[in-house]
Coordinates of C-alpha atoms (C1' of nucleotides) in Angstrom, one line a residue:
Chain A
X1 CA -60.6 240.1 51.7
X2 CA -60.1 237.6 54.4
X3 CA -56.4 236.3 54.7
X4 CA -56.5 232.4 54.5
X5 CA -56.1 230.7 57.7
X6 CA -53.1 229.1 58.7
X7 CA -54.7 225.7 58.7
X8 CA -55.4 225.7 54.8
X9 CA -52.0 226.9 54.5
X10 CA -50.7 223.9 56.3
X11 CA -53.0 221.4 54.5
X12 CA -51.8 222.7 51.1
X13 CA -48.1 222.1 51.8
X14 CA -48.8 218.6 53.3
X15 CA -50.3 217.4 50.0
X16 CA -47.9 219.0 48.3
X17 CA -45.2 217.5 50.3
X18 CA -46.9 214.2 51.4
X19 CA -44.9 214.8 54.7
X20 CA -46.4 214.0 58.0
X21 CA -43.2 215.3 59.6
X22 CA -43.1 218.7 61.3
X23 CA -41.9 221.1 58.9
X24 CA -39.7 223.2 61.0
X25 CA -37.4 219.6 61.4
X26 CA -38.6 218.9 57.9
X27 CA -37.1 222.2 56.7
X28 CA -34.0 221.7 57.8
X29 CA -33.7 218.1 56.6
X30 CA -34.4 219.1 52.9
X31 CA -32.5 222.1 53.2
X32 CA -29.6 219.9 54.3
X33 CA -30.2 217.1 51.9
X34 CA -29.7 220.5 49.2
X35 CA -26.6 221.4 50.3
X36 CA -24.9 218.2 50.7
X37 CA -25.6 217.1 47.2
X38 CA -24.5 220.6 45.8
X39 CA -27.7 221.8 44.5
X40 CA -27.0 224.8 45.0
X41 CA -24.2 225.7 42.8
X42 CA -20.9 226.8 45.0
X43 CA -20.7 230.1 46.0
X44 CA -24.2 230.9 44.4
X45 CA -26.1 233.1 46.7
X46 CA -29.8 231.1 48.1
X47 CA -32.7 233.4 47.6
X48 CA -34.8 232.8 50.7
X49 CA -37.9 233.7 49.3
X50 CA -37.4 231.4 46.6
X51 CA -36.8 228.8 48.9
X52 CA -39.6 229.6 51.0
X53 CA -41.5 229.0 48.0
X54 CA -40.0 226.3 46.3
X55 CA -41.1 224.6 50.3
X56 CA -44.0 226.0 51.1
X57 CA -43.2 227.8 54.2
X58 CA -42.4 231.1 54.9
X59 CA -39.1 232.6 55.4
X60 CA -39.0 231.7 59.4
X61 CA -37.7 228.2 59.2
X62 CA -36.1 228.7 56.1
X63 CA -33.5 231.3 58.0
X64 CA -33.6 229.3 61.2
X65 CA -32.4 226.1 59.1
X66 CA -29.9 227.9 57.4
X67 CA -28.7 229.3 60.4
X68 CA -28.1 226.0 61.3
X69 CA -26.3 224.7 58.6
X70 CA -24.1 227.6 58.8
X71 CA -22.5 226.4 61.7
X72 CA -22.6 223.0 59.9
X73 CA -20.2 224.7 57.1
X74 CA -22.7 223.4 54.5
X75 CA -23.8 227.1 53.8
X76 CA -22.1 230.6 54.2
X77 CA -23.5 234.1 55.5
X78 CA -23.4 237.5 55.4
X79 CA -24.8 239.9 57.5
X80 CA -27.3 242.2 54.9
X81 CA -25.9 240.1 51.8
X82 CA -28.0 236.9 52.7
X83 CA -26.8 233.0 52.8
X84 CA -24.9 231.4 50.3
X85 CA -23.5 228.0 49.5
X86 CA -20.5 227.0 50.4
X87 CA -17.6 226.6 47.7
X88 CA -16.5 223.5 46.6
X89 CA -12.8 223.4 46.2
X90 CA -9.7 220.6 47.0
X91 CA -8.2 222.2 49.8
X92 CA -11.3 221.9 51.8
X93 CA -11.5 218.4 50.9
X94 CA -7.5 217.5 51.5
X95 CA -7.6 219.4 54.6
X96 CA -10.8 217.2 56.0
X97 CA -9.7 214.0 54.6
X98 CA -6.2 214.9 57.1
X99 CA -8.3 215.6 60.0
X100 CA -10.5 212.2 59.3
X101 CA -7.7 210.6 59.2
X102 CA -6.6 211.3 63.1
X103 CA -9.8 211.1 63.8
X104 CA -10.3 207.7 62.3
X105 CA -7.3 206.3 63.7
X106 CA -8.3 207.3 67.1
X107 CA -11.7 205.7 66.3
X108 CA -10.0 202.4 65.7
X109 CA -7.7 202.5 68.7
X110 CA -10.6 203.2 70.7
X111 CA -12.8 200.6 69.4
X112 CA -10.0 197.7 69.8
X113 CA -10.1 198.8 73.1
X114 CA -13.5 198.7 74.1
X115 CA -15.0 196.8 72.0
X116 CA -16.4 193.1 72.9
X117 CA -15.3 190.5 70.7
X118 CA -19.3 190.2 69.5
X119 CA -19.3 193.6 68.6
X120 CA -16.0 193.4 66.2
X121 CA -17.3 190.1 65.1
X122 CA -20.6 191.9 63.9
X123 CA -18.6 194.3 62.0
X124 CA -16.7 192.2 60.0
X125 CA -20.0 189.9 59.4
X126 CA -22.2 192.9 58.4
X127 CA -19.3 194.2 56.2
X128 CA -19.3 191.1 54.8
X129 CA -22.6 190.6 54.1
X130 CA -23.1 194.4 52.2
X131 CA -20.1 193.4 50.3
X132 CA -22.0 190.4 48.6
X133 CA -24.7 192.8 48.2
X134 CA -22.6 195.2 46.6
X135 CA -24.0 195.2 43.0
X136 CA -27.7 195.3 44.2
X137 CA -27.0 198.4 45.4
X138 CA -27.2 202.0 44.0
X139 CA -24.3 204.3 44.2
X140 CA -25.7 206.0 47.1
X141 CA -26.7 203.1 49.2
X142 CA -23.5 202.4 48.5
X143 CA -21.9 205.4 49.7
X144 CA -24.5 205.2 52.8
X145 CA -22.9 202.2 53.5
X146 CA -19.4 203.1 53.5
X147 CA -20.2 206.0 55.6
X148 CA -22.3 203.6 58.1
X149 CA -18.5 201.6 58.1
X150 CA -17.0 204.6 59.6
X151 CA -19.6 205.5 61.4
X152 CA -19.8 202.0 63.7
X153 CA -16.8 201.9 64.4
X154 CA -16.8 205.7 66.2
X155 CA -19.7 204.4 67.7
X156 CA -17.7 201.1 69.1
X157 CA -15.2 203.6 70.2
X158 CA -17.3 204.9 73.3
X159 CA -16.6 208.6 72.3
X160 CA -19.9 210.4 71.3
X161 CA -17.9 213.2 70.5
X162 CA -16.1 211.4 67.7
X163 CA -19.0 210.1 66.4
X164 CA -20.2 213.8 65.9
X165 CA -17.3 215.6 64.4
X166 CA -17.1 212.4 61.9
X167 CA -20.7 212.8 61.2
X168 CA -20.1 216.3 60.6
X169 CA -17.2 215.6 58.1
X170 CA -19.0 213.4 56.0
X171 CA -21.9 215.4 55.6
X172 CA -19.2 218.2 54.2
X173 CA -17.4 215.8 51.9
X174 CA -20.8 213.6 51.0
X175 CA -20.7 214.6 47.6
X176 CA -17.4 213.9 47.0
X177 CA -17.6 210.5 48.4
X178 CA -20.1 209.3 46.2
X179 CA -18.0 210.1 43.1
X180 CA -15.4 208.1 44.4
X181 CA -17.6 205.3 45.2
X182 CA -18.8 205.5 41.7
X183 CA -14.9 205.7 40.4
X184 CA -14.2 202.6 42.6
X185 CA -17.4 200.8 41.1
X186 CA -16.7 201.8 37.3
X187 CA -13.1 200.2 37.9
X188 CA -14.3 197.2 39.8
X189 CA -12.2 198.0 42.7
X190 CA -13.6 195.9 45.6
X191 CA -14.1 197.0 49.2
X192 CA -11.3 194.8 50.6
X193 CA -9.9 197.2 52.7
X194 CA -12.8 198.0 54.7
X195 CA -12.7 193.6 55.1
X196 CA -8.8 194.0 56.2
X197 CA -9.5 197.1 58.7
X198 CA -12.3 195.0 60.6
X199 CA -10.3 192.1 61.0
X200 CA -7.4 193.8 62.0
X201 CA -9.8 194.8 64.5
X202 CA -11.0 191.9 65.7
X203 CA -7.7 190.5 65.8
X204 CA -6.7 193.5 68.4
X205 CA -3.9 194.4 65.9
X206 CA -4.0 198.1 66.8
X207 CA -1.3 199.4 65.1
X208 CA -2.4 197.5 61.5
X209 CA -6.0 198.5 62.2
X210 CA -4.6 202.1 62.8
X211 CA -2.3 202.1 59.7
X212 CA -4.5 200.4 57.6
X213 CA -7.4 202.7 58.5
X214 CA -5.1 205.7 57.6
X215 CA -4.0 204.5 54.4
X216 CA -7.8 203.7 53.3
X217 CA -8.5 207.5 54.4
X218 CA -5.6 209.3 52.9
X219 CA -5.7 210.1 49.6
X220 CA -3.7 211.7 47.5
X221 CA -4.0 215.7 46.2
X222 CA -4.0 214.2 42.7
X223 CA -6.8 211.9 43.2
X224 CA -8.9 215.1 45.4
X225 CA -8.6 217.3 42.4
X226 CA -9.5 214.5 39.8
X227 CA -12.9 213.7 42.3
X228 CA -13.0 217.7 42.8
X229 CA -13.1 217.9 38.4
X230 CA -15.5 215.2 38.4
X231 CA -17.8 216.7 40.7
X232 CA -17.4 220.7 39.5
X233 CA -18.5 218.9 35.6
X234 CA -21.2 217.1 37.7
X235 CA -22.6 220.2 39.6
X236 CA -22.5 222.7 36.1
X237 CA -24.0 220.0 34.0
X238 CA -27.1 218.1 35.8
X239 CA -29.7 220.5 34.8
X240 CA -32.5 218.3 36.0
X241 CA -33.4 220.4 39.0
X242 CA -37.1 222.0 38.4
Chain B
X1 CA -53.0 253.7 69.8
X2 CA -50.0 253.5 67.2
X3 CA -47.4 251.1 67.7
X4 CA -44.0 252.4 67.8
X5 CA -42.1 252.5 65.3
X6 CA -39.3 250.1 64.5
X7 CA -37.2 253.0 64.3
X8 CA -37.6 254.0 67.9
X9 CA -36.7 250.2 69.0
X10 CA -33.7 250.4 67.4
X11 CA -32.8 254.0 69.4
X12 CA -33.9 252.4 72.4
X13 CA -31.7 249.3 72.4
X14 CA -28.8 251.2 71.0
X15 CA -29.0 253.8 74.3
X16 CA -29.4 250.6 76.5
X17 CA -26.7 248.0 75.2
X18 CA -23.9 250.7 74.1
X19 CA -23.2 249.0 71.0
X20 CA -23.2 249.8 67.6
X21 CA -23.1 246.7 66.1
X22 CA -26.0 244.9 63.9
X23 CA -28.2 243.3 66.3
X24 CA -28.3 239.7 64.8
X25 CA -24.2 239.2 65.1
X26 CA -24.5 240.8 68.6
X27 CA -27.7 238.7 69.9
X28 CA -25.7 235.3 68.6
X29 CA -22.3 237.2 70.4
X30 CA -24.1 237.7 73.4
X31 CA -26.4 234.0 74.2
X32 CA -23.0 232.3 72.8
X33 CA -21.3 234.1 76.0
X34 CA -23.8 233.6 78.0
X35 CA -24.1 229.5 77.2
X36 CA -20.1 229.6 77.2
X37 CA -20.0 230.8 81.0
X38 CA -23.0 228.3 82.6
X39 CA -25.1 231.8 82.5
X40 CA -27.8 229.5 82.1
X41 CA -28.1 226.5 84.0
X42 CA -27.1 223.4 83.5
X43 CA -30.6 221.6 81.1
X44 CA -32.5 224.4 81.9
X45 CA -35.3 225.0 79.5
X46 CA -34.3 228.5 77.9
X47 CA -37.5 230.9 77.3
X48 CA -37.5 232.6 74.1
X49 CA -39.5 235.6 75.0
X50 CA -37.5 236.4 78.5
X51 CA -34.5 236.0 76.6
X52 CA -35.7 238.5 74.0
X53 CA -37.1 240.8 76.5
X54 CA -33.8 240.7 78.1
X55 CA -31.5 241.3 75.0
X56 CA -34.4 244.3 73.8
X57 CA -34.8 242.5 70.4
X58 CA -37.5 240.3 68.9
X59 CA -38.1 236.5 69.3
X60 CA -36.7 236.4 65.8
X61 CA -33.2 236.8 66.5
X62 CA -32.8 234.9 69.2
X63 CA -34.2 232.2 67.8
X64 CA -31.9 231.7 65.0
X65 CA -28.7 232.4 67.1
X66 CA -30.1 229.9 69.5
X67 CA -30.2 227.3 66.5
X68 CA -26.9 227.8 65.5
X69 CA -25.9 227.2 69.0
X70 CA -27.8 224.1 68.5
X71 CA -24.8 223.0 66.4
X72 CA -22.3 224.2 68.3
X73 CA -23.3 222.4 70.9
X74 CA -23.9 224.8 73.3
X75 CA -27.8 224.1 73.0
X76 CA -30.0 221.8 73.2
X77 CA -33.6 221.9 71.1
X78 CA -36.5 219.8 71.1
X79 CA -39.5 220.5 68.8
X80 CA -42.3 222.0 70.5
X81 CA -40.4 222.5 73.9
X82 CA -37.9 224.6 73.2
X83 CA -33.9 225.4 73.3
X84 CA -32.3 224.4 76.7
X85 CA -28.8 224.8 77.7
X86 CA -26.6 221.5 77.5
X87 CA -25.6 219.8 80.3
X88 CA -22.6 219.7 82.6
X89 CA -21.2 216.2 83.0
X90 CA -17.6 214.8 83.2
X91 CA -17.9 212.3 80.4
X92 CA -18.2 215.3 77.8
X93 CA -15.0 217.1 79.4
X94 CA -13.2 213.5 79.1
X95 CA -14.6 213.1 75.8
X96 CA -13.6 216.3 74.4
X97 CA -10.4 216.2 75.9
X98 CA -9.0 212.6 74.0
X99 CA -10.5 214.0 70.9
X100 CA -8.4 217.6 71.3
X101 CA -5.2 215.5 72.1
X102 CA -5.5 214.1 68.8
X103 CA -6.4 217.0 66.6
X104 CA -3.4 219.5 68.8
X105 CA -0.7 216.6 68.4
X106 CA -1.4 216.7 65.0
X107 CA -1.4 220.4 64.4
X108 CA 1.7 220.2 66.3
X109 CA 3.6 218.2 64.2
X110 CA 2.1 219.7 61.1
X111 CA 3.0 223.0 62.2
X112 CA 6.9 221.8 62.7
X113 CA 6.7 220.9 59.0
X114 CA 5.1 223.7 57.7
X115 CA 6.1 226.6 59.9
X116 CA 8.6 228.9 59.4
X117 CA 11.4 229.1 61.7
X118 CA 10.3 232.7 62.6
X119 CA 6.9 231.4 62.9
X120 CA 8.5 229.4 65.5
X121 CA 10.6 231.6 67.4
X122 CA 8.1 234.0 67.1
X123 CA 5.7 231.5 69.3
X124 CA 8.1 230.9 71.6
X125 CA 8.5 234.9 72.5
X126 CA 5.0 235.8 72.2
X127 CA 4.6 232.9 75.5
X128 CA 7.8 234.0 76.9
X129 CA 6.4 237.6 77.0
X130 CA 2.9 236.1 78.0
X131 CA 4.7 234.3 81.1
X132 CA 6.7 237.3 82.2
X133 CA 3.5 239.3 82.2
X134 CA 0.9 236.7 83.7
X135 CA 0.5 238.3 87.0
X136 CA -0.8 241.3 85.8
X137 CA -3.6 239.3 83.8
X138 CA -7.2 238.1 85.0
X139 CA -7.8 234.6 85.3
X140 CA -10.3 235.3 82.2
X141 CA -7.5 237.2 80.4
X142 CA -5.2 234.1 81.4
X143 CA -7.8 231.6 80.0
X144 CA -7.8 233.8 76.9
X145 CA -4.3 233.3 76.3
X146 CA -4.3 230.3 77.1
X147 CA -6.5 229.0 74.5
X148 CA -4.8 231.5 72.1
X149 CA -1.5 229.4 72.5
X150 CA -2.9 226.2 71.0
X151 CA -5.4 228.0 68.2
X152 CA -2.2 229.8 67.4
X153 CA -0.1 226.4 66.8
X154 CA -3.3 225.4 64.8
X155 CA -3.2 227.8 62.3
X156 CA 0.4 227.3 61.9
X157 CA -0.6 224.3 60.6
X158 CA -1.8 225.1 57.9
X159 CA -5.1 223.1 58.1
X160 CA -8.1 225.7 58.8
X161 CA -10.0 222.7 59.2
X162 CA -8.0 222.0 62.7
X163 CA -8.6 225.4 63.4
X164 CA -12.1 225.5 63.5
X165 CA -12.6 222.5 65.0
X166 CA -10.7 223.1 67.9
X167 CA -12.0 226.6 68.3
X168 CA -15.4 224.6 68.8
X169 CA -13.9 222.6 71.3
X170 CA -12.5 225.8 72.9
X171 CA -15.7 227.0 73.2
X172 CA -17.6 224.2 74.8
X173 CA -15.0 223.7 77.7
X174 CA -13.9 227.3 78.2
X175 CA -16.1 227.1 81.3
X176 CA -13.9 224.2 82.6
X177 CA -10.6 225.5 81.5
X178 CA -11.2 228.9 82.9
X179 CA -11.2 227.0 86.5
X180 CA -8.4 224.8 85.5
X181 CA -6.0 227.9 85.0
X182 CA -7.4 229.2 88.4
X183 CA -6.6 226.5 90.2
X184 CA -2.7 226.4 88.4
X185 CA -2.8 229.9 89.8
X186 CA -3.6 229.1 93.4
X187 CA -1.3 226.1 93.0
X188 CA 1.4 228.6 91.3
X189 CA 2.2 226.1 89.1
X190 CA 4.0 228.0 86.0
X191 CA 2.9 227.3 82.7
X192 CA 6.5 225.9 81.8
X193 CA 4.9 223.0 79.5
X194 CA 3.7 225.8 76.8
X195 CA 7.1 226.8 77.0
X196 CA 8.6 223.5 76.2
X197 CA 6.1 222.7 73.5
X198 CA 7.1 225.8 71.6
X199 CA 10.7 224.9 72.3
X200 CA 10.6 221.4 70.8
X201 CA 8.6 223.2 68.0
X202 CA 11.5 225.3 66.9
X203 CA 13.8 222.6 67.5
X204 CA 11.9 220.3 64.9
X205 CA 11.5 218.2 67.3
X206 CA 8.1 216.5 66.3
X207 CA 7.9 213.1 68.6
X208 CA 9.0 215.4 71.8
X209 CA 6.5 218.2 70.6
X210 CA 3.5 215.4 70.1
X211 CA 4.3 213.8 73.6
X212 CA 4.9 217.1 75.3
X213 CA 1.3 218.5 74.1
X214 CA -0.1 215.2 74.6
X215 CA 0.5 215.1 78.4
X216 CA -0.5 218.9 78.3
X217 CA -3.7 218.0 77.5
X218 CA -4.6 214.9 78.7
X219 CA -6.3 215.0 82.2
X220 CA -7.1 212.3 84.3
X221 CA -11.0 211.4 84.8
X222 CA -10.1 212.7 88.6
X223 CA -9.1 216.1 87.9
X224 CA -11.9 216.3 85.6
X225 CA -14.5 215.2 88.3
X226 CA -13.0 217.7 90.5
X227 CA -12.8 220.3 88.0
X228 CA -16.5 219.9 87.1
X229 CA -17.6 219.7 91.0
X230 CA -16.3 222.9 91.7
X231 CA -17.3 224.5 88.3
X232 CA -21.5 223.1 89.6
X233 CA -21.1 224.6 92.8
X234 CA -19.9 227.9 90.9
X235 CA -23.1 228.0 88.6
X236 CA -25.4 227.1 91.4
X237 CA -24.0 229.5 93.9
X238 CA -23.0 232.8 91.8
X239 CA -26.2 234.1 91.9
X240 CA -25.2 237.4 90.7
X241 CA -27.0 237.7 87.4
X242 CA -29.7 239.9 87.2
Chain C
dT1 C1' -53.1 209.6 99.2
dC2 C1' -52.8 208.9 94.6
dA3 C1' -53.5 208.4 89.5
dG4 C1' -55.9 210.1 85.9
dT5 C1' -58.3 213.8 83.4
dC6 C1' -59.5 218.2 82.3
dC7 C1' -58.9 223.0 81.9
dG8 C1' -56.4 227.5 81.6
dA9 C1' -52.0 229.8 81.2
dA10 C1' -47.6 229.9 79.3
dT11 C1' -44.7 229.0 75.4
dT12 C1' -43.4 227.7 70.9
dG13 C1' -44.1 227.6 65.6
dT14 C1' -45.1 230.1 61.7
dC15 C1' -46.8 233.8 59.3
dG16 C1' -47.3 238.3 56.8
dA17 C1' -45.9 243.2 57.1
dC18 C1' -42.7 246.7 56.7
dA19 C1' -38.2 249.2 57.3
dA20 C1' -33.3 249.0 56.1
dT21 C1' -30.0 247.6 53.2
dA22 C1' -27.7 246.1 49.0
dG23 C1' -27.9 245.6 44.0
dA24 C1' -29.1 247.0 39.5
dA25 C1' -30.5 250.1 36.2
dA26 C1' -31.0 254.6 34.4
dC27 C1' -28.9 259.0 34.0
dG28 C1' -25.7 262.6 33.2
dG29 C1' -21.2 264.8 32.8
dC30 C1' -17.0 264.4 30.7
Chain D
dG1 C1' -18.3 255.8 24.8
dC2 C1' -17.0 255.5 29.8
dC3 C1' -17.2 256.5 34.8
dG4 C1' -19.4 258.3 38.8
dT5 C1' -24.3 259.4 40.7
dT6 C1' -28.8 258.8 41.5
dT7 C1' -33.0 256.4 41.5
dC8 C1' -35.5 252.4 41.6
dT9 C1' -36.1 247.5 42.6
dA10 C1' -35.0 243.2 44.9
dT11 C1' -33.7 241.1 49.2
dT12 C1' -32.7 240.8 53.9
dG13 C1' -33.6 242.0 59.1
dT14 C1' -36.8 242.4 62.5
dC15 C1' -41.2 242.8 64.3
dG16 C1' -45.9 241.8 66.3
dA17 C1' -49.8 238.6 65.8
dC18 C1' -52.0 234.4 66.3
dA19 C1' -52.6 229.3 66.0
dA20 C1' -50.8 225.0 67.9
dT21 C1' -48.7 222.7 71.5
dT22 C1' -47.1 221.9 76.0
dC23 C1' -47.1 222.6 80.9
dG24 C1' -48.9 223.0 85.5
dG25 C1' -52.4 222.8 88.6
dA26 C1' -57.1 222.0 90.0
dC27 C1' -60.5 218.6 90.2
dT28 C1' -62.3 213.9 90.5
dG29 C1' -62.9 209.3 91.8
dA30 C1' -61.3 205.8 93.7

DNA sequence: TCAGTCCGAATTGTCGACAATAGAAACGGC
DNA sequence: GCCGTTTCTATTGTCGACAATTCGGACTGA
């Protein structure tokens, strides 16, 4: 019997999918998206077959894509024992909120520095305008949002580099941050500090910017291993993954 | 004709390379040297097969250590076109810099409040003994240690998230720094400021330590430019690779 | 001379196949 | 009944094959 052509192959997954993007990029998005969001449980080791089913592809981009994400700290490897996911514990997360923290405070510095006045004024004025927004929004718009914060003002800060270890850090503490968004919504805590950090900024305060960014960052080992207990009940209990 | 069997490859690269480690750990080993020392070109367009050819292993391999160079940074992909090595610009050396003076001042002062004292002392002796010792080494060896000094002041902090990312940024401007400790050595200029740094560590003396590695680190934009001329004109004239 | 177009060669993207390894299950001695 | 083997099965590691895409150069018509 003839082996089916590629092409048929290819047609299959793209209704499946309804993707027009190219699924070795495509791959590693989904893949990514996965891991961020702890669908695979901690530690639990991924079955690339399974994978390569469960995406219609075979087991080529599927390694290539994890590969990637190993370096990404988003998944774990073993020579001869295969790809896992990575655990989900409160060190991790105290230990990158610490380093955000630096890193965020440099950010700020940076961006007071180099910064035109339009560019600060935009922040605040687009902060503002999400915050009136807020309740329109779902708890991970929400979170997007709060990570776009950060995220602008690296960009304002002229270091590319920056910008990419941040980047990097949220996507490892993604899921965490959207539990504490959702704790901070359920309690009606408002965004103000975000409000206070860009002004700051604007005003070329550099020291309250800085101080104020590192207080907003820091949080306390009692409050990661609440979020980290929130999230492990979240992880075991949300069955509604086919 | 029958192909040969895999079994034979195997024989055949193991005779050839001298190593008896599993081929995918030694293929990523190997390009990550390779990209770490400018063996390929600054943006050139990296071909998978030669590479292979080269390394006596299937495109496989190489293609999934070349994608987890991607996130180290030490690649560059585009779909359809291929892996190319990154570039070789100043602005990255600066970048990379300001963003290790932050993360090393902070390991430094997390270190002097979480280190032990003989932690400390021990520190200082192991540079003492790498000073007393640092004509016998190769500039390479020298580079080595080098680096070793500030990863080892990272881990004593206690924050394996420091670690790695600084080993990352080891990695991407080991090229530079490796010419940087040559020139010190033409220059004879001793490596005192280790010294010091691990001396106002052991003293608990965190402001001193922070400014002392600080300054140790940050270069000007006109040392880098030099730097980076001479380390183009020593990728495009060592022609010494096979 | 140059821009655009077309073709052929080179290169990448993905696949299925199979060997090597790890993991699990059956087995047997105690 | 329990622990150490042995066998069998599931999974990973690597390969060669081939389609899809890009690249480079020849050709053409101004």
């Amino acid at each position: 019997m003839l082996r089916p052509t590629r092409q048929s192959n290819r047609d299959n997954s793209a209704a499946l999918a309804s993707k027009p993007i190219k699924t070795g990029p495509r791959v590693y998005e989904e893949i990514r998206r996965m891991a961020m969001d702890y669908r695979f449980k901690p530690n639990e080791r991924i079955n690339e077959v399974a994978l390569a089913a469960r995406l219609n592809v075979s087991r080529s981009p599927i390694r290539e894509a994890l590969q990637r994400l190993v370096t990404e700290e988003l998944i774990t490897f073993q020579t001869n024992r295969g790809f896992f996911c990575r655990g989900f514990d409160v060190d991790e997360v105290v230990n990158l909120s610490d380093v955000r923290a630096v890193l965020e405070e440099r950010s700020v510095r940076l961006a007071i520095q180099r910064a035109t006045h339009e560019e600060l004024a935009a922040l605040v004025d687009w902060w503002t305008l999400t915050m009136a927004r807020a309740d329109s929004f779902s708890s991970a718009e929400l979170t997007a949002r709060d990570e776009e914060f950060h995220i602008r003002i690296a960009r304002l800060s002229g270091n590319p580099e920056l910008v990419r270890m941040l980047e990097g850090i949220n996507t490892r503490i993604h899921f965490v941050r959207k539990i504490e968004v959702e704790k901070h919504r359920r309690l009606s805590t408002t965004y103000t500090e975000h409000s206070e950090i860009a002004q700051a900024m604007v005003a070329r305060d550099a020291d309250r910017a800085a101080r104020l960014m590192h207080d907003h960052i820091d949080i306390s080992v009692a409050d990661a291993m609440s979020t980290v207990r929130e999230g492990l009940a979240r992880i075991y209990i949300d069955v509604d993954q086919i």
